[in-house]
CSV table of C-alpha atoms in Angstrom, one decimal:
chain,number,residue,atom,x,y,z
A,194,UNK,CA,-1.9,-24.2,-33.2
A,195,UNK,CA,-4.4,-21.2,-33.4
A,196,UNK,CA,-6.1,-19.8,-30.2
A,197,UNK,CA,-9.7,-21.0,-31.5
A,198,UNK,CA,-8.1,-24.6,-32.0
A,199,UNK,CA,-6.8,-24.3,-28.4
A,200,UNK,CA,-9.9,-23.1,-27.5
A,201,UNK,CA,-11.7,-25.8,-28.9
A,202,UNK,CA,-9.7,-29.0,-27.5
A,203,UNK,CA,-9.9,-27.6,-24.3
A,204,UNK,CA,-13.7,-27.4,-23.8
A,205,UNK,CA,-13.9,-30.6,-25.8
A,206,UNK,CA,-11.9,-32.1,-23.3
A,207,UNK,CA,-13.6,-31.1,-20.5
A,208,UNK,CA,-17.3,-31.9,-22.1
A,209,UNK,CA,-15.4,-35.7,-21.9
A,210,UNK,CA,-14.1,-35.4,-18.5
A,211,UNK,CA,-17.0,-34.1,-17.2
A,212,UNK,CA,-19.2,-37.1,-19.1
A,213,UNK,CA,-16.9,-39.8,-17.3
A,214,UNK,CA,-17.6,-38.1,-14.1
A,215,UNK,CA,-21.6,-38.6,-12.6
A,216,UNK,CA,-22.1,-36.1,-10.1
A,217,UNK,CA,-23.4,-38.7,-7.7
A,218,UNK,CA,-19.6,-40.6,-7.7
A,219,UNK,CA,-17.7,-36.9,-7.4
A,220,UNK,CA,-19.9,-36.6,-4.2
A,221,UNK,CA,-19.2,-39.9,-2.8
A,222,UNK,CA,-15.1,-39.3,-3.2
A,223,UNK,CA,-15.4,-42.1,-5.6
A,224,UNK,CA,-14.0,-39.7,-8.7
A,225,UNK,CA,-10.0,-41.7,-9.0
A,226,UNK,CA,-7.4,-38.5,-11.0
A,227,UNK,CA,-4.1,-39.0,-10.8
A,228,UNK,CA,-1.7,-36.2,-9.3
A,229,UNK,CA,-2.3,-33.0,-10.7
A,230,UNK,CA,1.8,-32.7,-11.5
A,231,UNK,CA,1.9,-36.2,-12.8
A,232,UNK,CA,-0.1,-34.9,-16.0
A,233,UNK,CA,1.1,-31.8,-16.7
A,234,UNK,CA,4.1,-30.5,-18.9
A,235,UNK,CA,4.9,-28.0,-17.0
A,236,UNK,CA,5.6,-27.3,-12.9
A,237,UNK,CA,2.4,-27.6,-10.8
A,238,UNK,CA,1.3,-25.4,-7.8
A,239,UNK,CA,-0.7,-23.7,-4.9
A,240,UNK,CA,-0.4,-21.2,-2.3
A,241,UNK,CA,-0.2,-21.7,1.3
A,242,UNK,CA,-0.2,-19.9,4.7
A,243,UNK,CA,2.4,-21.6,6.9
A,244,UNK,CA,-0.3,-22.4,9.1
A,245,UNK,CA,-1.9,-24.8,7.0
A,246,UNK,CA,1.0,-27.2,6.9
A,247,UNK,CA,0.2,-28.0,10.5
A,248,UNK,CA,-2.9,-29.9,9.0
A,249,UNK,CA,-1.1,-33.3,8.0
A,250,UNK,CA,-4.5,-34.0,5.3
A,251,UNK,CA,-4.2,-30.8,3.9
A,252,UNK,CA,-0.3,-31.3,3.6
A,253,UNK,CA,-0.5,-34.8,2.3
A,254,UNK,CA,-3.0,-33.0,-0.6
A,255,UNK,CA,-0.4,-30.6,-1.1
A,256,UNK,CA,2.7,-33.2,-1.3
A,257,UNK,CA,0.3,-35.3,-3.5
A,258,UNK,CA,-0.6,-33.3,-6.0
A,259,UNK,CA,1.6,-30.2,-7.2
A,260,UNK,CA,5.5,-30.0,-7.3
A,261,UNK,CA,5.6,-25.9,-6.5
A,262,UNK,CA,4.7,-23.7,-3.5
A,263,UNK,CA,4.1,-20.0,-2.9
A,264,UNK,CA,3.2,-18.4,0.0
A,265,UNK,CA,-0.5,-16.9,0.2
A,266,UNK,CA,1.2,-13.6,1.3
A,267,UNK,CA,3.7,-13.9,4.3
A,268,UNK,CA,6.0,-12.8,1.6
A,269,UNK,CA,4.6,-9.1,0.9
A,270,UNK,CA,5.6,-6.8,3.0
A,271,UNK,CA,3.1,-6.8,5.1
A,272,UNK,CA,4.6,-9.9,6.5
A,273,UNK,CA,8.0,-9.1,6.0
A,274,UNK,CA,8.7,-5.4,7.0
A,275,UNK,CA,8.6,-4.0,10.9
A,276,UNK,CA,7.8,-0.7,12.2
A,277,UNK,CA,10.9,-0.2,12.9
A,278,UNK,CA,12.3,-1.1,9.0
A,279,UNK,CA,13.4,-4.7,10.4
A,280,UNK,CA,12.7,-7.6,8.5
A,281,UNK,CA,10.6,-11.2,9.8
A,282,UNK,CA,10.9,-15.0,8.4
A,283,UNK,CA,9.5,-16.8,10.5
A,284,UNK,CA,6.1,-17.6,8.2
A,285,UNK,CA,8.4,-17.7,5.0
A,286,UNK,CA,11.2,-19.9,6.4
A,287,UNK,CA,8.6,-22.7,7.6
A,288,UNK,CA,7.5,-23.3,4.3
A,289,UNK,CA,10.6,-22.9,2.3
A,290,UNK,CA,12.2,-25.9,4.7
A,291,UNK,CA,8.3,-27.8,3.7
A,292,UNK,CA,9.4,-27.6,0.2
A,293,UNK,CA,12.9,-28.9,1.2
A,294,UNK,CA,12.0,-31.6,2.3
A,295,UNK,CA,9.3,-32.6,-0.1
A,296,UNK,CA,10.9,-32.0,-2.8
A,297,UNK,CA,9.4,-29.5,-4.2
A,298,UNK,CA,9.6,-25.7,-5.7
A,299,UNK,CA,9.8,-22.7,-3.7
A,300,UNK,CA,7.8,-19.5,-5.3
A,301,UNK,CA,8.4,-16.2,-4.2
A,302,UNK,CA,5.3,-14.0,-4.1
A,303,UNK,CA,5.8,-10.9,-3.8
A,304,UNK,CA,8.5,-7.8,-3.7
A,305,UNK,CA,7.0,-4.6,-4.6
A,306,UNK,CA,3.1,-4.3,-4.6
A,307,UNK,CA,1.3,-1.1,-5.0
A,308,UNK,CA,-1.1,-2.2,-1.8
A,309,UNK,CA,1.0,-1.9,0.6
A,310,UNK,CA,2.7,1.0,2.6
A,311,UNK,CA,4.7,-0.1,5.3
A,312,UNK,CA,4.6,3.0,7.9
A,313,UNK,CA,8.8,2.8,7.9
A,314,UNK,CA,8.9,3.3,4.3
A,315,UNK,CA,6.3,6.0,4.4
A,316,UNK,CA,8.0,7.8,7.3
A,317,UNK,CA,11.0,8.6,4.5
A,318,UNK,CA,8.7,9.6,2.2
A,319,UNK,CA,9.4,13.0,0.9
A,320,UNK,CA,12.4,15.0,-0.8
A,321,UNK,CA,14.5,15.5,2.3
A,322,UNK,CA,14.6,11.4,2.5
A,323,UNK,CA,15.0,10.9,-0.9
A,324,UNK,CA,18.3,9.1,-0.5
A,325,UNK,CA,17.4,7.4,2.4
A,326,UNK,CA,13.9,5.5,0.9
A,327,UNK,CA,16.4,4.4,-2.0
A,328,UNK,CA,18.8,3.2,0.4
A,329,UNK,CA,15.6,1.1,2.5
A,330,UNK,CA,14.5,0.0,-0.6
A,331,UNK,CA,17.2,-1.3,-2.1
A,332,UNK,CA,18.2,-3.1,1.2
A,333,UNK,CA,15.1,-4.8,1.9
A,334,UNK,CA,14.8,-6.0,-1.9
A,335,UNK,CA,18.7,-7.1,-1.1
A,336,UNK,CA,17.8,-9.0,1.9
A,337,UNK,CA,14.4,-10.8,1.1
A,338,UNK,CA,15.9,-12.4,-2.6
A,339,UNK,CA,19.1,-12.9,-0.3
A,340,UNK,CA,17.9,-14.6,2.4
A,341,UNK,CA,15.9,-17.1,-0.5
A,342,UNK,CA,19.1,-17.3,-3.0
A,343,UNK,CA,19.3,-20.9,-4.5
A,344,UNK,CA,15.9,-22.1,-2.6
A,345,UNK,CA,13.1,-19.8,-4.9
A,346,UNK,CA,13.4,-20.1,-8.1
A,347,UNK,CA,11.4,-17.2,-9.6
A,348,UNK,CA,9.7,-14.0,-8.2
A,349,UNK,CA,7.1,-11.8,-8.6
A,350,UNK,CA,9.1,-8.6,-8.3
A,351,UNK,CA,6.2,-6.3,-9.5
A,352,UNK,CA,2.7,-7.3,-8.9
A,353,UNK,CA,-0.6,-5.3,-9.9
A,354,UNK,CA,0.8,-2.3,-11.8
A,355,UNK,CA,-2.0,-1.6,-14.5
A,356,UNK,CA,-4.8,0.3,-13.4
A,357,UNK,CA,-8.3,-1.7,-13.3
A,358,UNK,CA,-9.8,0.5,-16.1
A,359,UNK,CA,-6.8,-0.4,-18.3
A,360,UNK,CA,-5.3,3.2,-18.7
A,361,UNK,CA,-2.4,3.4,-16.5
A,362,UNK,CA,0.4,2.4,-14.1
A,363,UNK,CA,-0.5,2.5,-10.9
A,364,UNK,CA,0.1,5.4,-8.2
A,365,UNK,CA,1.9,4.3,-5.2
A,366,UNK,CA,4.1,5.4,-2.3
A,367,UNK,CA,7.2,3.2,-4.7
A,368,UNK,CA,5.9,5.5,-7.8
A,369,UNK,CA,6.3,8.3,-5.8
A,370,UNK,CA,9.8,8.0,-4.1
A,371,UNK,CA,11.5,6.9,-6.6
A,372,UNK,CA,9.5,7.2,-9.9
A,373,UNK,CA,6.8,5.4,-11.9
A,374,UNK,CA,9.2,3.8,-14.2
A,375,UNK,CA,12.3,3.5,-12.3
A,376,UNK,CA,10.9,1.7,-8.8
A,377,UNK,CA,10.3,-0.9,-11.2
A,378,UNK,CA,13.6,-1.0,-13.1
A,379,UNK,CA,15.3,-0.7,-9.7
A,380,UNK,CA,13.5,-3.5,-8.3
A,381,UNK,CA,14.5,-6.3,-10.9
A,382,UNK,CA,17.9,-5.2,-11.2
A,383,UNK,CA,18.2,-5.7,-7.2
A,384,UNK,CA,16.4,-8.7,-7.5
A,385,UNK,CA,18.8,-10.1,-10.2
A,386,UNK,CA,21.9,-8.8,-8.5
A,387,UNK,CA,20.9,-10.4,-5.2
A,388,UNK,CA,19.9,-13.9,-7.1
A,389,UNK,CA,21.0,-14.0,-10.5
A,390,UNK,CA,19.9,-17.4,-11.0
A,391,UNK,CA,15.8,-16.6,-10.5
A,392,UNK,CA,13.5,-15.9,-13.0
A,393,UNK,CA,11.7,-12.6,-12.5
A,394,UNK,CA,8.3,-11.9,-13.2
A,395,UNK,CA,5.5,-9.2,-13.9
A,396,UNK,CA,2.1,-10.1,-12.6
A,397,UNK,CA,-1.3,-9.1,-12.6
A,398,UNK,CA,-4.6,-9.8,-13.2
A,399,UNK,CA,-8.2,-9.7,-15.3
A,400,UNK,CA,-5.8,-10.0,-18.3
A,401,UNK,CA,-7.8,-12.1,-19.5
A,402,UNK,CA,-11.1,-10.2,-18.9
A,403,UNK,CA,-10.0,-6.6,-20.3
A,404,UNK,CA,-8.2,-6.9,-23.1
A,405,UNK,CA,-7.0,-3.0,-22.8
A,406,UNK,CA,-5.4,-3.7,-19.2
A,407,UNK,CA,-3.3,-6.3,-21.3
A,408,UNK,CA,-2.5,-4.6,-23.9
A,409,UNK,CA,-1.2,-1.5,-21.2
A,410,UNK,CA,0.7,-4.3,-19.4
A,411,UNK,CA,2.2,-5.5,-22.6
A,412,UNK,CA,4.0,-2.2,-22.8
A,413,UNK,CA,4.5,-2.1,-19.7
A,414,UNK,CA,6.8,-5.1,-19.9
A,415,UNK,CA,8.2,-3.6,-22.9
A,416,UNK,CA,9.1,-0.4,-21.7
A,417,UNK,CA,11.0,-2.7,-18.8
A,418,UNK,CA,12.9,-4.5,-21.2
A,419,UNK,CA,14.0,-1.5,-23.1
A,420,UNK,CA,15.0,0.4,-20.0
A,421,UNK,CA,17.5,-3.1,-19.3
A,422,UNK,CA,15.5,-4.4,-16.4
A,423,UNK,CA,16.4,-8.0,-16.2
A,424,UNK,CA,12.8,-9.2,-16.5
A,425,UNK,CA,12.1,-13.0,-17.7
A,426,UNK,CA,8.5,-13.8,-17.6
A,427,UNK,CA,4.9,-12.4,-17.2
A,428,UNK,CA,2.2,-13.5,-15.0
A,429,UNK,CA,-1.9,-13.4,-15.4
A,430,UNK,CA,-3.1,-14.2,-12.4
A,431,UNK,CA,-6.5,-15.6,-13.9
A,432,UNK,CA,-9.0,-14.9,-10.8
A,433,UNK,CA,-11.8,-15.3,-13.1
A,434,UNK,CA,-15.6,-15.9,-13.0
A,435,UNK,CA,-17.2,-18.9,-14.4
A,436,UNK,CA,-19.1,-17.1,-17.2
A,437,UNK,CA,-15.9,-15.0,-19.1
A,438,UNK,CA,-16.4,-15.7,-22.6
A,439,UNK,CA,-14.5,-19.5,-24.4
A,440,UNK,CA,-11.4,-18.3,-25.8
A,441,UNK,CA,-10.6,-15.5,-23.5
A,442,UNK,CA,-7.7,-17.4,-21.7
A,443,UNK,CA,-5.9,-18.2,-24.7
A,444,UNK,CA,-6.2,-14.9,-26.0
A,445,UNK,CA,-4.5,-13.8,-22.9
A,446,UNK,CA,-1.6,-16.4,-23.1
A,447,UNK,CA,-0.7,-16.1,-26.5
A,448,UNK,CA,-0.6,-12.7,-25.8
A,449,UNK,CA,1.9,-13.0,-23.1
A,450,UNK,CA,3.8,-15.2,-25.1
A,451,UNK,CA,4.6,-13.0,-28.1
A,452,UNK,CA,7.5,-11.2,-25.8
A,453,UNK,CA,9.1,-14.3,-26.0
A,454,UNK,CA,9.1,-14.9,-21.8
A,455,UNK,CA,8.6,-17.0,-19.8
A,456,UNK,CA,4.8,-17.3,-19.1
A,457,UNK,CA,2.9,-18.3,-16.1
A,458,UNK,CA,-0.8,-19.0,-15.0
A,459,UNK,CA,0.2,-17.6,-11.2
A,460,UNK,CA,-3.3,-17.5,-8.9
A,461,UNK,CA,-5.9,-19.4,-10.9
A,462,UNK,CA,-9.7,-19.9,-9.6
A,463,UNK,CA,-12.7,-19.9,-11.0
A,464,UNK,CA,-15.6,-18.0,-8.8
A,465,UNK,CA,-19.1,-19.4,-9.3
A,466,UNK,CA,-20.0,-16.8,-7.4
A,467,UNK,CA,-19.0,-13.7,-9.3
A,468,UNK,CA,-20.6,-14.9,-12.5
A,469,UNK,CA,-22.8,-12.0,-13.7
A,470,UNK,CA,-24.0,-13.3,-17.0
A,471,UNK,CA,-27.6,-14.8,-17.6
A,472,UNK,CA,-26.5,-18.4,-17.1
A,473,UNK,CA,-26.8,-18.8,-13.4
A,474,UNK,CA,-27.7,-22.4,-12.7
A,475,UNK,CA,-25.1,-23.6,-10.6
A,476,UNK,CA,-24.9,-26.9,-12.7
A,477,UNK,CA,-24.6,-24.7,-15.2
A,478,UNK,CA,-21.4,-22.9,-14.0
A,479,UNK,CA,-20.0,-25.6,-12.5
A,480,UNK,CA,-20.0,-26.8,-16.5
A,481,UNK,CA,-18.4,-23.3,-17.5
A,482,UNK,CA,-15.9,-23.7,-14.8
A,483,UNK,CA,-14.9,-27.1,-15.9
A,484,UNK,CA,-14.7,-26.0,-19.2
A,485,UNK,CA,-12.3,-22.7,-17.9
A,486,UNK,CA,-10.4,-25.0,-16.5
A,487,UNK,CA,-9.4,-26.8,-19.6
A,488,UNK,CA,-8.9,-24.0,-21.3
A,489,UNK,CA,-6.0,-22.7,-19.4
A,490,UNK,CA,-4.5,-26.0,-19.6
A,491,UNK,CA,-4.6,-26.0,-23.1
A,492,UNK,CA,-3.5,-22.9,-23.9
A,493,UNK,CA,0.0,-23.2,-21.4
A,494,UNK,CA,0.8,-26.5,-22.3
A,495,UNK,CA,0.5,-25.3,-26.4
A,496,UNK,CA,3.4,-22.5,-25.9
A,497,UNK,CA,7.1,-23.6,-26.6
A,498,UNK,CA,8.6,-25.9,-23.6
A,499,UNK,CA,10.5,-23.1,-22.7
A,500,UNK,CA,8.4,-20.3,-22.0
A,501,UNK,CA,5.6,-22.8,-20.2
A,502,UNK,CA,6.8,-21.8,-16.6
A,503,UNK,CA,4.4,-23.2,-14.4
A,504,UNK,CA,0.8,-23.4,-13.6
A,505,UNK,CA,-0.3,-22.6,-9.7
A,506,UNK,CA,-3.8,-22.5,-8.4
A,507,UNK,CA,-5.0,-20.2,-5.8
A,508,UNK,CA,-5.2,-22.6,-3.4
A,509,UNK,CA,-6.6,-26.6,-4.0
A,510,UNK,CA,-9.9,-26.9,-1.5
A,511,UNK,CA,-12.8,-25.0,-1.7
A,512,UNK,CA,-12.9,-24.3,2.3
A,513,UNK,CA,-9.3,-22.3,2.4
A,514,UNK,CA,-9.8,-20.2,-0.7
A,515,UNK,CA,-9.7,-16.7,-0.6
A,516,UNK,CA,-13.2,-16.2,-2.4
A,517,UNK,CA,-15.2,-18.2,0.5
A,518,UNK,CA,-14.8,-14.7,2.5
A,519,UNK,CA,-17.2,-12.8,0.2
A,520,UNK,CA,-19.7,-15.6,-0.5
A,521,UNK,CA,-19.3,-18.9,1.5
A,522,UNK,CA,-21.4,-20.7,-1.2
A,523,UNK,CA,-18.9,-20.0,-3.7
A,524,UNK,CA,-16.5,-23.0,-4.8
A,525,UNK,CA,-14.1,-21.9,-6.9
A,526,UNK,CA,-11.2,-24.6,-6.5
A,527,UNK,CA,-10.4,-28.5,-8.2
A,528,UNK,CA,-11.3,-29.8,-4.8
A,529,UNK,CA,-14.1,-29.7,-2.3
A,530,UNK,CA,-14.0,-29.0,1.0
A,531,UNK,CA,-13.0,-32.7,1.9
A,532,UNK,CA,-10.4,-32.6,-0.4
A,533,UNK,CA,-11.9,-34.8,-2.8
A,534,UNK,CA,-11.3,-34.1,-6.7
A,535,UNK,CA,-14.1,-32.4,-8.5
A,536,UNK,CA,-14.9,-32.3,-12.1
A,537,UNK,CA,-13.4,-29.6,-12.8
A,538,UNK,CA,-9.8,-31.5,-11.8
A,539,UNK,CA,-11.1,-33.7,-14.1
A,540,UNK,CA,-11.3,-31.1,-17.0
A,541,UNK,CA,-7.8,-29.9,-16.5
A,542,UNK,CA,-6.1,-32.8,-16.3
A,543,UNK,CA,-8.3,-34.2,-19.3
A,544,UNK,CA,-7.2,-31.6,-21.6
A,545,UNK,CA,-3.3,-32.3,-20.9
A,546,UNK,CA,-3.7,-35.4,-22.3
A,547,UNK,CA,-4.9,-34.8,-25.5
């Protein structure tokens, strides 16, 4: 199937979805879906905070409707690593033992992220500690995919390593101790040694939007491969704004897919909020964002069963995503603030089952 075919069921599908669905019954709860997992050919899922599963609503949503878990971020470092170069789970733990005993997946987001300088790895910065950062480096990567062996399935070792213009791998403290290519190299083969079972993953995002990032991380992922790294899939976030141009998704995905990975759709929303194009009636975005939607389902569930990894929104209600903190009006998310199923979950599901 072409990307414009792909293109073309997808928005199809969600101009029928979204014809089935009156606005009035979305607003009175009335709009019935079935679980998001139950339609989809691949593994379902959402980020958490392990705060959140003391709401029993919220959790119920969660146990409802995907089948895989990441946590929002008390796996980064910033969680993880101490002053003192000692290591936390507490966050972590909770909600691997929540998949547990649901049932479901257990994602693990993320290892090494160009954002974040702990201040114990940045005390052993320089050429007297070279040995030393190694050494830290190598034991924390050790410890965290250790600590998870046989309970996450799949990391994101390396997160955000393209440039926003496109150009370039990013600088960072990691580049810097231990080189630009090699910090990356070093950090999948520790990650496979310490789990070989998981899948490990490069991730970033506005693939989708800038088609030279993409291309840059596409040899990126290459160069990984031919230095050995142990690297099985690649991840687009797809953060996106309601008004990126039809067809833009699957270009992305197919994209990702001609490596012959695994390929996943890692942090999805759609911002209303961020559109900058002339259509800005919110009807009309909340169309385009429908219409998004559908497109990404489309274009994951037309790649080989094998490389379709999984498919995991940035969160599921409106009120806890990320977005709401630079413009409360946005609603980026399948369902509203009362964790009701909007149109848009409509649109996705709709376009799996075509």
């Amino acid at each position: 199937m072409t990307g414009r075919e792909v293109g073309r069921r997808a928005f199809v599908a969600a101009s029928l979805a979204l014809a089935a669905c009156s606005p009035k019954a979305v607003g009175q709860g009335r709009l019935a879906l079935p679980p998001l997992s139950s339609v989809a050919p691949f593994p379902v899922g959402t980020c958490v905070q392990a705060v959140q599963l003391d709401d029993p609503t919220f959790t119920g949503l969660i146990a409802a409707q995907v089948s895989q878990l990441t946590p929002e971020w008390e796996l980064k470092m910033e969680y993880v690593v101490q002053p003192d170069g000692g290591y936390r789970f507490e966050a972590p733990d909770r909600i691997a033992s929540f998949c547990a005993d649901h049932g479901l997946r257990f994602f693990g987001h993320t290892l090494v992220w160009y954002a974040q300088r702990p201040a114990f790895f940045e005390n052993l910065l320089g050429e007297a500690y070279r040995s030393a950062f190694r050494d830290a480096y190598a034991a924390y990567i050790t410890a965290v995919v250790g600590r998870y062996k046989g309970r996450i399935v799949a990391w994101d070792v390396v997160n955000e390593q393209v440039t926003d213009d496109g150009g370039a791998w990013r600088d960072s403290l990691w580049s810097q101790a231990l080189g630009p290519l090699e910090h990356m190299r070093l950090a999948f083969a520790l990650a496979h040694a310490a789990d070989p079972a998981a899948d490990l993953f490069l991730n970033d995002y506005n693939l989708e939007s800038n088609p030279k990032k993409r291309a840059t991380f596409m040899a990126l992922a290459e160069a990984l491969l031919k230095s050995g790294a142990p690297l099985t899939g690649l991840g687009t976030q797809t953060h996106v704004a309601a008004d990126l141009a039809p067809g833009a998704i699957t270009a992305a995905v197919r994209d990702l897919a001609s490596l012959g990975l695994k390929v996943r759709i890692s942090e999805m929303d759609v911002s209303l909020s961020r559109a900058q194009g002339l259509v800005n009636a919110r009807a009309d975005l909340q169309r385009r964002q429908a219409a998004l939607y559908a497109e990404a389902a489309a274009a994951l569930a037309a790649l080989p069963a094998h490389q379709r990894f999984d498919f995991t929104f940035w969160g599921l209600e409106d009120s806890q995503s990320w977005l709401r903190r630079e413009n409360p009006a946005d609603s980026p998310l399948l369902f509203d603030d009362a964790g009701r199923p909007k149109p848009a979950a409509a649109a996705w599901e709709q376009a799996l089952r075509r």
